[in-house]
């Protein structure tokens, strides 16, 4: 290789034998020889004055400057990143706030009729779809004339997609769903309930076009119409719809089940609802819930769920039992007995009285432990029920029920 060219050093820098000299990019970095330092000695001040700024620099000073510059850049980047995050969060809050401001009329508030609510929801849905009308599925929504027709359009499109046979042709399925849902006030109540209770539901378009729990409920309602009509052909259509719901949405709900308005099935995966089950209004059902039956008799063998009931993740309710209004069933709970209104169920048939629980928490607000005294040990007995209701003698309807498996 060719020898490296020598670098001519300024007179005042020859004694800097222990320092690396920063030179222009086309020259290499060299160090002065120790012999040069023994010939002359200069003060640090004179040396600094003689050194050209930003051209020659000591190794220590160079490292210090590099570290300071990196620290300054790091702080600037962190500040900019935080500023952008704050702006994004503020934008999300502002969007949610603006959307929430338009909810009272659309969510069926006091004094709002179902017709007005449905029309408001449909206008909002059509406006959101119109902004995305370049997509074929959104263009189809824009052409719809009512909320029920839009729901039929969305659900039929999903259920006919990649169907394995010709039992569910798209055109016939769309007309079938529209005829079944037309004029059903529960559809708008479902939309309002999802927007009100699900913080992840930010628009009517998202709720109607993409939430499979909503789709499963609407398809089941159409299947229920044919189930009630009876006859071989109608049963065939009802079970074909049920089969497609199970395949597409991972929800196994029998066409004979009755579901009230304002039903919100969150996530919806692995939800099982039996043939004779009934669900009241404004209920919330999370994934993994089972409303199962007991026995083999072709009679009422599935639970009856009241209004405003919340069923937690993985809850199992079996048998011909009654779950009262405003009951909360905790995650993974197993219920095979009647539950009075307002109770909370945990574990296996353990009922908590919210009033007594609140009193206990007030007595010991710092520490609260699971206390068997707060549970209804024998919920089937009249004495146990009377203890819960202040001795009024309100008994359970399942006192003489057989043991369930």
Coordinates of C-alpha atoms in Angstrom, one line a residue:
X1 CA 0.0 0.0 0.0
X2 CA 1.0 3.6 -0.6
X3 CA 2.6 5.4 2.5
X4 CA 0.2 7.7 4.4
X5 CA 0.9 11.4 3.6
X6 CA 2.4 13.4 6.4
X7 CA 0.4 16.0 8.1
X8 CA 1.9 19.4 8.8
X9 CA 1.0 20.4 12.3
X10 CA 0.7 24.0 13.6
X11 CA 3.7 25.0 15.7
X12 CA 1.7 25.3 18.9
X13 CA 0.3 21.7 18.7
X14 CA 3.4 19.5 18.4
X15 CA 3.5 18.9 22.2
X16 CA 0.0 17.3 22.1
X17 CA 1.4 13.8 21.7
X18 CA -1.4 12.1 23.7
X19 CA -4.3 13.5 21.7
X20 CA -5.9 12.4 18.5
X21 CA -6.2 15.3 16.0
X22 CA -9.4 15.7 14.1
X23 CA -8.6 16.6 10.5
X24 CA -10.6 17.0 7.3
X25 CA -12.3 13.8 6.1
X26 CA -9.8 13.2 3.3
X27 CA -6.9 12.9 5.7
X28 CA -6.2 10.2 8.3
X29 CA -6.0 10.7 12.1
X30 CA -2.4 10.7 13.4
X31 CA -0.8 11.4 16.8
X32 CA 2.2 13.6 17.4
X33 CA 5.4 11.9 18.6
X34 CA 6.6 12.0 22.2
X35 CA 9.9 13.6 21.1
X36 CA 8.1 16.7 19.9
X37 CA 6.7 17.3 23.4
X38 CA 10.2 17.3 24.9
X39 CA 11.4 20.1 22.6
X40 CA 9.0 22.9 23.6
X41 CA 6.5 23.4 26.4
X42 CA 3.6 25.8 26.0
X43 CA 0.8 26.7 28.4
X44 CA -2.6 25.3 27.9
X45 CA -4.1 28.7 27.3
X46 CA -1.5 29.5 24.5
X47 CA -2.1 26.1 23.0
X48 CA -5.9 26.6 22.9
X49 CA -5.5 30.0 21.4
X50 CA -3.2 28.7 18.7
X51 CA -5.5 25.7 17.8
X52 CA -8.0 26.4 15.0
X53 CA -11.6 26.0 16.4
X54 CA -13.6 23.0 15.3
X55 CA -10.7 21.6 13.3
X56 CA -8.3 20.4 16.0
X57 CA -9.7 19.0 19.2
X58 CA -8.5 16.8 22.0
X59 CA -9.9 13.3 22.3
X60 CA -11.4 14.0 25.7
X61 CA -13.0 17.2 24.5
X62 CA -14.3 15.5 21.4
X63 CA -15.9 12.8 23.4
X64 CA -17.4 15.4 25.8
X65 CA -18.9 17.3 22.9
X66 CA -20.2 14.2 21.2
X67 CA -21.9 13.1 24.5
X68 CA -23.4 16.5 25.1
X69 CA -24.7 16.7 21.5
X70 CA -26.2 13.2 21.7
X71 CA -27.8 14.0 25.1
X72 CA -29.3 17.2 23.6
X73 CA -30.6 15.4 20.6
X74 CA -32.1 12.7 22.8
X75 CA -33.9 15.2 24.9
X76 CA -35.2 17.0 21.8
X77 CA -36.4 13.7 20.3
X78 CA -38.1 12.7 23.6
X79 CA -39.8 16.1 23.9
X80 CA -41.0 16.0 20.3
X81 CA -42.3 12.4 20.7
X82 CA -44.1 13.4 23.9
X83 CA -45.6 16.5 22.2
X84 CA -46.9 14.3 19.3
X85 CA -48.4 11.8 21.7
X86 CA -50.2 14.5 23.6
X87 CA -51.6 15.9 20.4
X88 CA -52.8 12.5 19.3
X89 CA -54.4 11.9 22.6
X90 CA -56.1 15.3 22.6
X91 CA -57.3 14.6 19.1
X92 CA -58.8 11.3 20.1
X93 CA -60.5 12.8 23.1
X94 CA -61.9 15.6 20.9
X95 CA -63.2 13.2 18.4
X96 CA -64.8 11.0 21.1
X97 CA -66.3 14.1 22.7
X98 CA -67.8 15.3 19.5
X99 CA -69.2 11.9 18.7
X100 CA -70.6 11.6 22.2
X101 CA -72.3 14.9 21.9
X102 CA -74.4 13.5 19.1
X103 CA -75.4 10.4 21.0
X104 CA -78.4 11.4 23.1
X105 CA -80.9 11.5 20.3
X106 CA -79.3 8.4 18.6
X107 CA -79.1 6.3 21.7
X108 CA -82.8 6.3 22.6
X109 CA -82.8 8.8 25.4
X110 CA -85.9 9.8 27.4
X111 CA -88.6 11.0 25.2
X112 CA -87.1 9.7 22.0
X113 CA -89.3 7.3 20.0
X114 CA -87.8 4.2 18.3
X115 CA -88.7 5.6 14.9
X116 CA -86.8 8.9 15.5
X117 CA -83.8 6.9 17.1
X118 CA -83.6 4.6 14.1
X119 CA -83.8 7.4 11.6
X120 CA -81.1 9.3 13.4
X121 CA -78.8 6.3 13.5
X122 CA -79.4 5.6 9.8
X123 CA -78.6 9.2 8.8
X124 CA -75.4 9.0 10.8
X125 CA -74.5 5.6 9.2
X126 CA -75.2 6.8 5.7
X127 CA -73.1 9.9 6.2
X128 CA -70.2 7.8 7.4
X129 CA -70.6 5.4 4.5
X130 CA -70.9 8.2 2.0
X131 CA -67.4 9.5 3.0
X132 CA -66.1 6.0 2.0
X133 CA -68.3 5.5 -1.0
X134 CA -65.4 4.5 -3.3
X135 CA -65.5 1.0 -1.7
X136 CA -68.2 -1.3 -3.2
X137 CA -69.5 -2.4 0.2
X138 CA -69.9 1.2 1.4
X139 CA -71.6 2.2 -1.9
X140 CA -74.2 -0.5 -1.2
X141 CA -74.9 1.0 2.2
X142 CA -75.4 4.5 0.7
X143 CA -78.1 3.1 -1.5
X144 CA -80.1 1.7 1.4
X145 CA -83.3 3.5 2.5
X146 CA -83.5 2.6 6.2
X147 CA -81.5 1.2 9.1
X148 CA -83.1 -2.2 8.8
X149 CA -82.3 -2.5 5.1
X150 CA -78.7 -1.4 5.8
X151 CA -78.4 -4.1 8.5
X152 CA -79.8 -6.7 6.1
X153 CA -77.3 -5.6 3.5
X154 CA -74.3 -6.0 5.8
X155 CA -75.3 -9.3 7.5
X156 CA -76.3 -10.9 4.2
X157 CA -73.0 -9.9 2.6
X158 CA -71.1 -11.5 5.4
X159 CA -73.1 -14.6 5.6
X160 CA -73.1 -15.3 1.9
X161 CA -69.4 -14.8 1.6
X162 CA -67.6 -17.9 0.5
X163 CA -70.6 -20.1 1.4
X164 CA -69.9 -23.8 0.9
X165 CA -73.3 -24.5 -0.8
X166 CA -76.2 -22.7 -2.4
X167 CA -78.5 -22.7 0.7
X168 CA -77.7 -19.1 1.3
X169 CA -77.6 -17.2 -2.0
X170 CA -76.8 -13.5 -1.5
X171 CA -79.9 -12.0 -3.1
X172 CA -82.4 -14.2 -1.4
X173 CA -80.6 -13.9 1.9
X174 CA -80.7 -10.1 1.8
X175 CA -84.4 -10.1 1.1
X176 CA -85.0 -12.6 3.8
X177 CA -83.1 -10.6 6.4
X178 CA -84.8 -7.4 5.4
X179 CA -88.3 -8.8 5.6
X180 CA -87.5 -10.3 9.0
X181 CA -85.9 -7.2 10.6
X182 CA -88.2 -4.6 9.0
X183 CA -89.9 -2.6 11.7
X184 CA -88.2 -4.4 14.5
X185 CA -87.3 -1.7 17.1
X186 CA -84.8 -4.1 18.8
X187 CA -82.3 -3.5 15.9
X188 CA -81.9 0.2 16.8
X189 CA -81.9 -0.6 20.5
X190 CA -79.0 -2.9 19.9
X191 CA -77.0 -0.3 18.0
X192 CA -77.7 2.3 20.8
X193 CA -76.7 -0.2 23.5
X194 CA -73.3 -1.1 21.8
X195 CA -72.4 2.6 21.3
X196 CA -73.3 3.4 24.9
X197 CA -71.6 0.4 26.6
X198 CA -68.6 -0.4 24.4
X199 CA -65.9 2.3 24.5
X200 CA -64.3 0.6 21.4
X201 CA -67.4 1.4 19.3
X202 CA -66.7 4.9 18.0
X203 CA -69.1 5.2 15.0
X204 CA -72.4 3.8 13.8
X205 CA -70.6 2.5 10.7
X206 CA -68.1 0.5 12.8
X207 CA -70.9 -0.9 14.9
X208 CA -73.1 -2.0 12.1
X209 CA -70.5 -3.1 9.6
X210 CA -67.8 -4.8 11.7
X211 CA -69.0 -6.1 15.1
X212 CA -69.8 -9.8 14.8
X213 CA -71.7 -9.9 18.0
X214 CA -74.2 -7.5 16.5
X215 CA -74.3 -9.5 13.3
X216 CA -74.9 -12.8 15.1
X217 CA -77.9 -11.3 17.0
X218 CA -79.5 -9.9 13.9
X219 CA -79.1 -13.1 12.0
X220 CA -80.6 -15.1 14.9
X221 CA -83.6 -12.8 14.9
X222 CA -84.2 -13.6 11.3
X223 CA -83.8 -17.3 11.9
X224 CA -86.3 -17.0 14.9
X225 CA -89.0 -15.7 12.5
X226 CA -88.8 -18.8 10.4
X227 CA -88.5 -21.0 13.5
X228 CA -91.8 -19.6 14.9
X229 CA -93.5 -20.1 11.5
X230 CA -92.8 -23.8 11.7
X231 CA -92.9 -26.4 8.9
X232 CA -90.2 -28.3 7.2
X233 CA -89.1 -25.5 4.8
X234 CA -89.1 -22.8 7.4
X235 CA -87.1 -25.0 9.8
X236 CA -84.6 -25.7 7.0
X237 CA -84.1 -22.0 6.5
X238 CA -83.8 -21.4 10.2
X239 CA -81.2 -24.1 10.8
X240 CA -79.3 -23.0 7.6
X241 CA -78.9 -19.5 9.1
X242 CA -77.9 -21.0 12.5
X243 CA -75.3 -23.2 10.9
X244 CA -73.8 -20.1 9.0
X245 CA -73.8 -18.1 12.3
X246 CA -71.9 -20.8 14.0
X247 CA -69.4 -21.2 11.2
X248 CA -68.8 -17.5 10.6
X249 CA -69.1 -15.8 14.0
X250 CA -68.3 -18.7 16.4
X251 CA -71.6 -18.1 18.1
X252 CA -73.9 -21.1 18.6
X253 CA -77.4 -19.7 19.2
X254 CA -80.5 -21.7 18.6
X255 CA -83.2 -20.2 16.3
X256 CA -85.7 -20.8 19.1
X257 CA -83.9 -18.6 21.6
X258 CA -85.6 -15.2 22.4
X259 CA -83.3 -12.2 22.7
X260 CA -84.6 -8.8 23.8
X261 CA -83.7 -5.4 22.5
X262 CA -80.5 -3.6 23.6
X263 CA -78.5 -6.8 23.7
X264 CA -74.8 -6.3 23.6
X265 CA -72.6 -9.4 23.0
X266 CA -69.0 -8.3 23.3
X267 CA -66.4 -10.2 21.4
X268 CA -69.0 -13.0 20.9
X269 CA -66.6 -15.9 20.5
X270 CA -67.8 -19.2 22.0
X271 CA -71.2 -17.9 23.2
X272 CA -73.8 -20.7 23.4
X273 CA -77.5 -20.0 23.8
X274 CA -79.9 -22.9 24.0
X275 CA -83.3 -23.4 22.3
X276 CA -85.6 -22.4 25.2
X277 CA -83.4 -19.7 26.6
X278 CA -84.9 -16.2 26.9
X279 CA -82.9 -13.0 27.4
X280 CA -84.5 -9.7 28.6
X281 CA -83.7 -6.2 27.5
X282 CA -80.5 -4.3 27.8
X283 CA -78.3 -7.3 28.7
X284 CA -74.6 -7.5 28.3
X285 CA -73.0 -10.8 27.5
X286 CA -69.3 -11.4 27.2
X287 CA -67.4 -14.1 25.4
X288 CA -67.5 -17.7 26.5
X289 CA -71.0 -17.5 28.1
X290 CA -73.1 -20.6 28.1
X291 CA -76.9 -20.7 28.6
X292 CA -77.3 -24.4 28.7
X293 CA -80.1 -26.9 29.4
X294 CA -80.5 -29.8 31.7
X295 CA -82.3 -33.0 31.1
X296 CA -83.6 -34.5 27.8
X297 CA -87.2 -33.5 28.0
X298 CA -88.4 -31.3 25.1
X299 CA -89.7 -28.7 27.5
X300 CA -88.4 -25.5 29.0
X301 CA -84.8 -26.5 30.1
X302 CA -82.8 -23.4 29.6
X303 CA -82.3 -20.2 31.7
X304 CA -84.6 -17.2 31.6
X305 CA -82.5 -14.0 31.9
X306 CA -84.1 -10.8 33.2
X307 CA -83.5 -7.2 32.2
X308 CA -80.2 -5.3 32.5
X309 CA -78.2 -8.5 33.4
X310 CA -74.5 -8.7 32.9
X311 CA -73.0 -12.1 32.2
X312 CA -69.2 -12.2 32.7
X313 CA -66.6 -14.0 30.7
X314 CA -67.0 -17.8 30.8
X315 CA -70.1 -17.7 32.9
X316 CA -72.2 -20.9 32.8
X317 CA -75.9 -20.8 33.6
X318 CA -77.8 -24.1 33.2
X319 CA -81.3 -25.4 33.8
X320 CA -84.7 -24.0 33.8
X321 CA -83.9 -21.2 36.3
X322 CA -84.7 -17.5 36.6
X323 CA -82.0 -14.8 36.7
X324 CA -83.6 -11.7 38.1
X325 CA -83.3 -8.2 36.8
X326 CA -80.1 -6.2 37.4
X327 CA -78.1 -9.3 38.3
X328 CA -74.3 -9.5 37.7
X329 CA -72.8 -13.0 37.1
X330 CA -69.0 -12.9 37.6
X331 CA -66.5 -14.4 35.3
X332 CA -66.3 -18.2 35.3
X333 CA -69.3 -18.4 37.7
X334 CA -71.5 -21.4 37.6
X335 CA -75.2 -20.9 38.3
X336 CA -77.9 -23.6 38.5
X337 CA -80.3 -22.0 41.0
X338 CA -82.7 -19.0 40.8
X339 CA -81.1 -15.7 41.5
X340 CA -83.1 -12.8 43.1
X341 CA -83.0 -9.4 41.4
X342 CA -80.0 -7.2 42.1
X343 CA -77.7 -10.0 43.3
X344 CA -74.1 -10.7 42.3
X345 CA -73.1 -14.3 41.6
X346 CA -69.5 -15.6 42.1
X347 CA -68.0 -19.1 42.1
X348 CA -70.6 -21.9 42.1
X349 CA -74.1 -20.6 43.2
X350 CA -72.6 -18.1 45.7
X351 CA -74.8 -15.1 45.9
X352 CA -73.6 -11.7 47.2
X353 CA -76.1 -9.1 48.4
X354 CA -74.7 -5.8 47.2
X355 CA -76.3 -3.9 50.1
X356 CA -74.7 -6.1 52.7
X357 CA -71.4 -6.0 50.8
X358 CA -71.4 -2.2 50.7
X359 CA -72.0 -2.1 54.4
X360 CA -69.2 -4.5 55.1
X361 CA -66.8 -2.4 52.9
X362 CA -67.8 0.7 54.8
X363 CA -66.9 -1.0 58.1
X364 CA -63.5 -2.0 56.8
X365 CA -62.7 0.1 53.8
X366 CA -59.0 -0.7 53.9
X367 CA -59.1 -4.5 53.7
X368 CA -62.0 -6.6 52.4
X369 CA -61.7 -10.4 52.3
X370 CA -64.1 -13.0 51.0
X371 CA -66.6 -13.7 53.8
X372 CA -68.9 -16.7 53.7
X373 CA -71.4 -14.8 55.9
X374 CA -72.1 -12.6 52.9
X375 CA -73.3 -15.6 50.8
X376 CA -76.6 -17.2 50.5
X377 CA -75.7 -20.7 51.6
X378 CA -79.0 -22.3 50.6
X379 CA -80.5 -20.2 47.9
X380 CA -83.1 -22.9 47.1
X381 CA -84.6 -22.7 50.6
X382 CA -87.3 -20.3 51.7
X383 CA -85.4 -19.6 54.8
X384 CA -82.3 -18.5 52.9
X385 CA -84.3 -16.3 50.5
X386 CA -86.2 -14.8 53.5
X387 CA -82.8 -13.9 55.1
X388 CA -81.8 -12.0 52.0
X389 CA -85.1 -10.2 51.8
X390 CA -85.4 -9.2 55.4
X391 CA -87.8 -12.0 56.4
X392 CA -90.4 -11.2 53.8
X393 CA -90.7 -14.8 52.9
X394 CA -89.7 -14.4 49.2
X395 CA -88.8 -17.9 48.3
X396 CA -87.0 -19.4 45.3
X397 CA -89.0 -20.9 42.5
X398 CA -86.6 -23.8 42.3
X399 CA -87.1 -25.2 45.8
X400 CA -88.3 -28.6 44.6
X401 CA -86.0 -28.8 41.5
X402 CA -84.0 -31.9 40.9
X403 CA -80.3 -31.8 41.1
X404 CA -78.6 -30.9 37.9
X405 CA -75.5 -32.3 36.3

